[in-house]
mmCIF file of C-alpha atoms in Angstrom:
data_model
loop_
_atom_site.group_PDB
_atom_site.id
_atom_site.type_symbol
_atom_site.label_atom_id
_atom_site.label_comp_id
_atom_site.label_asym_id
_atom_site.label_seq_id
_atom_site.Cartn_x
_atom_site.Cartn_y
_atom_site.Cartn_z
ATOM 1 C CA MET A 1 -2.181 18.024 44.669
ATOM 2 C CA THR A 2 -3.353 21.293 46.206
ATOM 3 C CA VAL A 3 -4.204 24.425 44.272
ATOM 4 C CA GLU A 4 -0.939 26.017 45.337
ATOM 5 C CA SER A 5 1.179 23.011 44.409
ATOM 6 C CA SER A 6 -0.624 22.684 41.074
ATOM 7 C CA LEU A 7 0.001 26.339 40.262
ATOM 8 C CA ASN A 8 3.630 26.025 41.305
ATOM 9 C CA TYR A 9 3.994 22.962 39.086
ATOM 10 C CA GLN A 10 2.538 24.803 36.115
ATOM 11 C CA ASN A 11 4.611 27.881 36.824
ATOM 12 C CA ASN A 12 7.808 25.840 36.972
ATOM 13 C CA PHE A 13 6.894 23.982 33.798
ATOM 14 C CA PHE A 14 6.192 27.108 31.785
ATOM 15 C CA ASN A 15 9.317 28.807 33.095
ATOM 16 C CA THR A 16 11.343 25.785 32.023
ATOM 17 C CA PHE A 17 9.641 25.647 28.617
ATOM 18 C CA ALA A 18 10.136 29.394 28.150
ATOM 19 C CA GLN A 19 13.831 29.017 28.957
ATOM 20 C CA ALA A 20 14.134 26.137 26.473
ATOM 21 C CA TRP A 21 12.628 28.386 23.814
ATOM 22 C CA ALA A 22 14.946 31.243 24.739
ATOM 23 C CA ASP A 23 17.909 28.857 24.499
ATOM 24 C CA ARG A 24 16.572 27.379 21.259
ATOM 25 C CA SER A 25 17.031 23.965 22.837
ATOM 26 C CA THR A 26 15.224 21.461 20.633
ATOM 27 C CA TYR A 27 15.927 18.710 23.134
ATOM 28 C CA HIS A 28 14.339 20.474 26.116
ATOM 29 C CA LEU A 29 11.392 21.700 24.065
ATOM 30 C CA TYR A 30 10.611 18.128 23.083
ATOM 31 C CA GLN A 31 11.051 17.023 26.672
ATOM 32 C CA GLY A 32 8.422 19.565 27.699
ATOM 33 C CA ILE A 33 6.045 18.367 24.987
ATOM 34 C CA ASP A 34 6.522 14.694 25.916
ATOM 35 C CA LYS A 35 6.064 15.328 29.622
ATOM 36 C CA THR A 36 2.877 17.323 29.082
ATOM 37 C CA ALA A 37 1.430 14.716 26.721
ATOM 38 C CA GLU A 38 2.105 11.951 29.227
ATOM 39 C CA THR A 39 0.788 13.879 32.240
ATOM 40 C CA LEU A 40 -2.404 15.102 30.586
ATOM 41 C CA ARG A 41 -2.864 12.065 28.333
ATOM 42 C CA LEU A 42 -2.819 14.183 25.207
ATOM 43 C CA THR A 43 -1.600 13.162 21.786
ATOM 44 C CA LEU A 44 1.717 14.641 20.754
ATOM 45 C CA ALA A 45 -0.016 16.478 17.908
ATOM 46 C CA GLU A 46 -2.369 18.379 20.236
ATOM 47 C CA THR A 47 0.095 18.995 23.092
ATOM 48 C CA PRO A 48 1.850 22.099 21.651
ATOM 49 C CA GLY A 49 -1.542 23.718 21.208
ATOM 50 C CA TYR A 50 -2.280 23.185 24.889
ATOM 51 C CA ILE A 51 1.110 24.528 26.002
ATOM 52 C CA LEU A 52 0.780 27.625 23.828
ATOM 53 C CA ALA A 53 -2.835 28.361 24.764
ATOM 54 C CA TYR A 54 -4.065 27.195 21.355
ATOM 55 C CA ASP A 55 -2.432 30.131 19.608
ATOM 56 C CA LYS A 56 -2.133 28.822 16.040
ATOM 57 C CA SER A 57 0.513 31.328 15.084
ATOM 58 C CA ALA A 58 2.697 30.330 18.047
ATOM 59 C CA VAL A 59 2.178 26.623 17.331
ATOM 60 C CA HIS A 60 3.259 27.149 13.713
ATOM 61 C CA GLU A 61 6.355 29.028 14.841
ATOM 62 C CA LEU A 62 7.296 26.205 17.212
ATOM 63 C CA HIS A 63 6.587 23.622 14.517
ATOM 64 C CA ASP A 64 8.794 25.350 11.950
ATOM 65 C CA PHE A 65 11.645 25.676 14.424
ATOM 66 C CA LEU A 66 11.551 22.030 15.500
ATOM 67 C CA GLN A 67 11.146 20.857 11.917
ATOM 68 C CA GLN A 68 14.590 22.104 10.925
ATOM 69 C CA ASP A 69 16.408 19.814 13.352
ATOM 70 C CA PHE A 70 14.238 16.795 12.567
ATOM 71 C CA ILE A 71 14.779 17.198 8.813
ATOM 72 C CA ALA A 72 18.537 17.514 9.341
ATOM 73 C CA PHE A 73 18.493 14.360 11.461
ATOM 74 C CA LEU A 74 16.534 12.365 8.863
ATOM 75 C CA ARG A 75 18.829 13.376 6.021
ATOM 76 C CA GLU A 76 21.792 12.025 7.949
ATOM 77 C CA HIS A 77 20.107 9.102 9.696
ATOM 78 C CA ILE A 78 18.589 7.555 6.538
ATOM 79 C CA PRO A 79 20.942 8.699 3.763
ATOM 80 C CA PHE A 80 18.877 7.495 0.792
ATOM 81 C CA PHE A 81 15.880 9.574 1.880
ATOM 82 C CA GLU A 82 15.474 12.914 0.147
ATOM 83 C CA VAL A 83 13.666 15.265 2.538
ATOM 84 C CA SER A 84 12.351 18.575 1.261
ATOM 85 C CA ASP A 85 12.431 21.715 3.388
ATOM 86 C CA GLN A 86 8.656 21.345 3.698
ATOM 87 C CA GLY A 87 8.995 17.896 5.257
ATOM 88 C CA GLU A 88 8.122 15.699 2.273
ATOM 89 C CA VAL A 89 10.112 12.453 2.269
ATOM 90 C CA PHE A 90 11.122 10.872 -1.053
ATOM 91 C CA PHE A 91 12.674 7.457 -1.560
ATOM 92 C CA GLY A 92 15.924 8.134 -3.424
ATOM 93 C CA ASP A 93 17.014 10.647 -6.027
ATOM 94 C CA TRP A 94 16.473 8.537 -9.153
ATOM 95 C CA TYR A 95 13.985 9.089 -11.965
ATOM 96 C CA HIS A 96 10.396 8.131 -11.089
ATOM 97 C CA ARG A 97 11.266 8.213 -7.387
ATOM 98 C CA ARG A 98 8.290 7.832 -5.094
ATOM 99 C CA GLN A 99 7.174 9.915 -2.160
ATOM 100 C CA PHE A 100 7.523 7.799 0.945
ATOM 101 C CA GLY A 101 5.533 10.080 3.239
ATOM 102 C CA SER A 102 5.648 13.336 5.191
ATOM 103 C CA ILE A 103 7.214 14.042 8.552
ATOM 104 C CA ASP A 104 5.185 14.581 11.703
ATOM 105 C CA VAL A 105 7.324 17.085 13.567
ATOM 106 C CA PHE A 106 5.784 16.729 17.010
ATOM 107 C CA ALA A 107 5.517 12.920 16.914
ATOM 108 C CA ARG A 108 8.974 12.669 15.260
ATOM 109 C CA ASN A 109 8.060 10.066 12.692
ATOM 110 C CA ILE A 110 7.059 9.689 9.038
ATOM 111 C CA VAL A 111 3.379 9.530 8.193
ATOM 112 C CA GLN A 112 2.100 7.771 5.083
ATOM 113 C CA ARG A 113 -1.247 9.220 4.075
ATOM 114 C CA THR A 114 -1.881 7.835 0.575
ATOM 115 C CA ASP A 115 -2.372 4.293 -0.696
ATOM 116 C CA ALA A 116 0.704 4.684 -2.912
ATOM 117 C CA GLU A 117 2.863 5.599 0.084
ATOM 118 C CA ARG A 118 1.470 2.788 2.235
ATOM 119 C CA ALA A 119 2.162 0.277 -0.553
ATOM 120 C CA ILE A 120 5.938 0.807 -0.560
ATOM 121 C CA LEU A 121 6.906 -1.257 2.477
ATOM 122 C CA PRO A 122 4.697 -4.270 1.567
ATOM 123 C CA GLN A 123 6.201 -4.195 -1.924
ATOM 124 C CA LEU A 124 9.709 -4.157 -0.469
ATOM 125 C CA ARG A 125 8.842 -7.129 1.738
ATOM 126 C CA ALA A 126 7.448 -9.023 -1.258
ATOM 127 C CA PHE A 127 10.517 -8.183 -3.335
ATOM 128 C CA ALA A 128 12.835 -9.385 -0.557
ATOM 129 C CA LYS A 129 11.143 -12.812 -0.559
ATOM 130 C CA ASP A 130 11.790 -13.467 -4.262
ATOM 131 C CA PRO A 131 13.721 -10.698 -6.065
ATOM 132 C CA ASP A 132 14.124 -12.692 -9.292
ATOM 133 C CA HIS A 133 10.390 -13.347 -9.739
ATOM 134 C CA PHE A 134 8.839 -10.248 -8.154
ATOM 135 C CA LEU A 135 7.649 -8.911 -11.530
ATOM 136 C CA ASP A 136 6.492 -12.349 -12.706
ATOM 137 C CA HIS A 137 4.265 -12.749 -9.648
ATOM 138 C CA GLN A 138 2.747 -9.309 -10.199
ATOM 139 C CA LEU A 139 2.106 -9.982 -13.886
ATOM 140 C CA GLU A 140 0.454 -13.317 -13.121
ATOM 141 C CA ALA A 141 -1.793 -11.751 -10.477
ATOM 142 C CA MET A 142 -2.772 -9.013 -12.927
ATOM 143 C CA ARG A 143 -3.391 -11.557 -15.681
ATOM 144 C CA LYS A 144 -5.794 -13.546 -13.488
ATOM 145 C CA ASP A 145 -7.704 -10.402 -12.578
ATOM 146 C CA THR A 146 -7.768 -8.933 -16.098
ATOM 147 C CA TYR A 147 -8.760 -12.161 -17.873
ATOM 148 C CA GLN A 148 -11.285 -13.395 -15.311
ATOM 149 C CA GLU A 149 -14.300 -12.716 -17.561
ATOM 150 C CA VAL A 150 -12.431 -14.001 -20.622
ATOM 151 C CA ASP A 151 -11.675 -17.292 -18.873
ATOM 152 C CA ARG A 152 -15.326 -17.658 -17.847
ATOM 153 C CA LEU A 153 -16.560 -17.119 -21.391
ATOM 154 C CA HIS A 154 -13.903 -19.502 -22.724
ATOM 155 C CA ARG A 155 -15.176 -22.264 -20.433
ATOM 156 C CA GLN A 156 -18.742 -21.626 -21.599
ATOM 157 C CA LEU A 157 -17.633 -21.741 -25.230
ATOM 158 C CA GLU A 158 -15.759 -25.017 -24.730
ATOM 159 C CA ASP A 159 -18.824 -26.554 -23.023
ATOM 160 C CA ALA A 160 -21.100 -25.420 -25.858
ATOM 161 C CA GLU A 161 -18.764 -26.865 -28.504
ATOM 162 C CA ALA A 162 -18.499 -30.152 -26.600
ATOM 163 C CA ASP A 163 -22.297 -30.401 -26.345
ATOM 164 C CA ALA A 164 -22.670 -29.682 -30.053
ATOM 165 C CA ALA A 165 -20.123 -32.358 -30.915
ATOM 166 C CA ALA A 166 -21.940 -34.881 -28.709
ATOM 167 C CA ASP A 167 -25.281 -34.071 -30.368
ATOM 168 C CA ASN A 168 -23.778 -34.576 -33.834
ATOM 169 C CA THR A 169 -22.366 -37.962 -32.825
ATOM 170 C CA ALA A 170 -25.743 -39.143 -31.525
ATOM 171 C CA GLN A 171 -27.680 -37.908 -34.590
ATOM 172 C CA PRO A 172 -27.368 -41.067 -36.846
ATOM 173 C CA GLU A 173 -28.462 -43.353 -34.016
ATOM 174 C CA ALA A 174 -31.452 -41.156 -33.298
ATOM 175 C CA THR A 175 -32.479 -41.279 -36.996
ATOM 176 C CA GLY A 176 -32.295 -45.091 -37.051
ATOM 177 C CA SER A 177 -34.374 -45.309 -33.902
ATOM 178 C CA ARG A 178 -37.099 -43.183 -35.472
ATOM 179 C CA VAL A 179 -37.201 -45.446 -38.588
ATOM 180 C CA ARG A 180 -37.421 -48.625 -36.486
ATOM 181 C CA GLY A 181 -40.154 -47.083 -34.396
ATOM 182 C CA PHE A 182 -42.144 -46.172 -37.486
ATOM 183 C CA LEU A 183 -41.922 -49.719 -38.895
ATOM 184 C CA LYS A 184 -42.900 -51.289 -35.580
ATOM 185 C CA SER A 185 -45.853 -48.977 -35.295
ATOM 186 C CA PHE A 186 -46.910 -49.955 -38.829
ATOM 187 C CA VAL A 187 -46.758 -53.698 -38.026
ATOM 188 C CA ASP A 188 -48.395 -53.446 -34.568
ATOM 189 C CA PRO A 189 -50.198 -50.129 -34.319
ATOM 190 C CA ASP A 190 -51.845 -51.030 -30.977
ATOM 191 C CA GLN A 191 -48.590 -51.627 -29.108
ATOM 192 C CA ASP A 192 -47.637 -48.855 -26.718
ATOM 193 C CA GLN A 193 -44.574 -47.098 -28.058
ATOM 194 C CA GLY A 194 -43.793 -45.386 -24.758
ATOM 195 C CA SER A 195 -43.250 -41.769 -24.318
ATOM 196 C CA ALA A 196 -41.120 -39.899 -26.836
ATOM 197 C CA PRO A 197 -37.576 -39.129 -25.692
ATOM 198 C CA ALA A 198 -37.265 -35.725 -24.117
ATOM 199 C CA HIS A 199 -35.507 -33.146 -26.213
ATOM 200 C CA LYS A 200 -32.395 -31.617 -24.674
ATOM 201 C CA PRO A 201 -32.813 -27.885 -24.117
ATOM 202 C CA ALA A 202 -31.057 -25.830 -26.733
ATOM 203 C CA GLY A 203 -27.651 -24.622 -25.596
ATOM 204 C CA PRO A 204 -26.350 -21.095 -25.971
ATOM 205 C CA ASP A 205 -25.890 -19.705 -29.459
ATOM 206 C CA GLN A 206 -22.252 -20.495 -30.253
ATOM 207 C CA SER A 207 -21.849 -17.605 -32.662
ATOM 208 C CA LYS A 208 -23.054 -15.089 -30.087
ATOM 209 C CA LEU A 209 -20.915 -16.696 -27.395
ATOM 210 C CA ARG A 210 -17.884 -16.593 -29.673
ATOM 211 C CA ALA A 211 -18.507 -12.900 -30.404
ATOM 212 C CA ARG A 212 -18.732 -12.103 -26.682
ATOM 213 C CA PHE A 213 -15.543 -14.051 -26.033
ATOM 214 C CA ASP A 214 -13.644 -12.305 -28.840
ATOM 215 C CA SER A 215 -14.777 -8.875 -27.635
ATOM 216 C CA ALA A 216 -13.866 -9.586 -24.005
ATOM 217 C CA LYS A 217 -10.462 -10.945 -24.977
ATOM 218 C CA ALA A 218 -9.657 -7.937 -27.144
ATOM 219 C CA SER A 219 -10.532 -5.583 -24.264
ATOM 220 C CA ALA A 220 -8.519 -7.674 -21.785
ATOM 221 C CA ASP A 221 -5.506 -7.765 -24.117
ATOM 222 C CA GLU A 222 -5.588 -3.984 -24.437
ATOM 223 C CA ALA A 223 -5.912 -3.481 -20.663
ATOM 224 C CA PHE A 224 -3.165 -5.982 -19.903
ATOM 225 C CA ASP A 225 -0.714 -4.402 -22.356
ATOM 226 C CA ALA A 226 -1.432 -0.943 -20.936
ATOM 227 C CA GLN A 227 -0.884 -2.032 -17.338
ATOM 228 C CA LYS A 228 2.061 -4.319 -18.056
ATOM 229 C CA ARG A 229 4.356 -1.364 -18.761
ATOM 230 C CA GLN A 230 3.312 0.279 -15.498
ATOM 231 C CA LEU A 231 4.130 -2.899 -13.562
ATOM 232 C CA GLN A 232 7.501 -3.151 -15.260
ATOM 233 C CA VAL A 233 8.371 0.437 -14.315
ATOM 234 C CA GLY A 234 7.060 -0.110 -10.786
ATOM 235 C CA ALA A 235 9.146 -3.269 -10.365
ATOM 236 C CA ALA A 236 12.265 -1.424 -11.513
ATOM 237 C CA ILE A 237 11.618 1.340 -8.974
ATOM 238 C CA THR A 238 11.076 -1.212 -6.206
ATOM 239 C CA ARG A 239 14.380 -2.837 -7.161
ATOM 240 C CA TYR A 240 16.168 0.536 -6.802
ATOM 241 C CA GLU A 241 14.527 1.043 -3.413
ATOM 242 C CA TYR A 242 15.452 -2.451 -2.260
ATOM 243 C CA GLN A 243 19.065 -1.961 -3.316
ATOM 244 C CA ALA A 244 19.177 1.336 -1.412
ATOM 245 C CA VAL A 245 17.820 -0.350 1.714
ATOM 246 C CA THR A 246 20.160 -3.356 1.592
ATOM 247 C CA SER A 247 23.146 -1.103 0.905
ATOM 248 C CA ASN A 248 22.587 0.523 4.298
ATOM 249 C CA TYR A 249 20.816 -2.135 6.360
ATOM 250 C CA SER A 250 20.977 -5.900 6.665
ATOM 251 C CA SER A 251 17.354 -6.388 5.628
ATOM 252 C CA VAL A 252 14.017 -4.733 4.998
ATOM 253 C CA ASP A 253 13.019 -5.747 8.538
ATOM 254 C CA GLN A 254 15.917 -3.768 9.984
ATOM 255 C CA PHE A 255 14.916 -0.771 7.873
ATOM 256 C CA GLU A 256 11.378 -0.978 9.280
ATOM 257 C CA ASN A 257 12.819 -1.169 12.798
ATOM 258 C CA ILE A 258 14.795 2.015 12.088
ATOM 259 C CA LEU A 259 11.602 3.735 10.975
ATOM 260 C CA GLY A 260 9.807 2.535 14.090
ATOM 261 C CA SER A 261 12.464 3.945 16.420
ATOM 262 C CA LEU A 262 12.886 7.388 14.828
ATOM 263 C CA GLN A 263 11.561 9.235 17.872
ATOM 264 C CA ASP A 264 13.889 7.483 20.314
ATOM 265 C CA ASP A 265 16.902 7.748 18.010
ATOM 266 C CA PHE A 266 16.252 11.430 17.398
ATOM 267 C CA MET A 267 15.965 12.193 21.105
ATOM 268 C CA GLN A 268 19.208 10.325 21.781
ATOM 269 C CA ALA A 269 20.928 12.345 19.078
ATOM 270 C CA LEU A 270 19.566 15.578 20.570
ATOM 271 C CA ALA A 271 20.682 14.552 24.078
ATOM 272 C CA LEU A 272 24.208 13.873 22.801
ATOM 273 C CA LYS A 273 24.260 17.203 20.994
ATOM 274 C CA GLU A 274 23.082 18.968 24.162
ATOM 275 C CA GLU A 275 25.742 17.208 26.226
ATOM 276 C CA GLN A 276 28.489 18.180 23.807
ATOM 277 C CA ALA A 277 27.296 21.793 23.740
ATOM 278 C CA ASN A 278 27.450 21.974 27.556
ATOM 279 C CA ALA A 279 30.783 20.175 27.901
#
């Protein structure tokens, strides 16, 4: 491409983009952004800055204009989403509803920035696999994690009690052996009695071990009870979300496919709207 052809290309592009802005054509503005991003290998987020000479005020004005149409599309396209005028996306209108994410106007999708937001879809997938036992599985997983130290101490305590019981059982036999050895030594003092049996190392103090176990269990019980209510509320919210999804789509997978095709679906809706306006 020569200098002249390059300048002509840029001139035509900016004239077209300027006309799209004058016409308030969301469709053609996005077309200009997509074409520039593809040609210059820019991300969609940085492309408007390039087109508008990195004028932050102009970029914000373009963003706010495009945001209106994308929010309107989302509210209609996914009816159980509550989308604020600032672009925050909430899952449903019920009590304790969760924020699903925030819209990316230039990329035309929903971005999940927090761990809580990113956890929603995996939880929906897990719920779909076994709705009747979703909470039970979560409670069991939490129980294993919360009582891990308690279970370890319990095993140690059981081992210590078993060792103590074994020592008590062997005690009479050991006493008899010592008496017989004494008598034999008295009768034949020169006979080698062999080495004395090795003493078994003392095990852990059972009273201290029991105190540690009791303390750990009390702490675990308190933590489990505190978190159990949170899991119950969370499971109820996930159930509401799942019911909203399956009332509109055949499965959670289809819902995820809808989310993955927001950009294409939005552009198709804009193209149809443009066609109808020009008919």
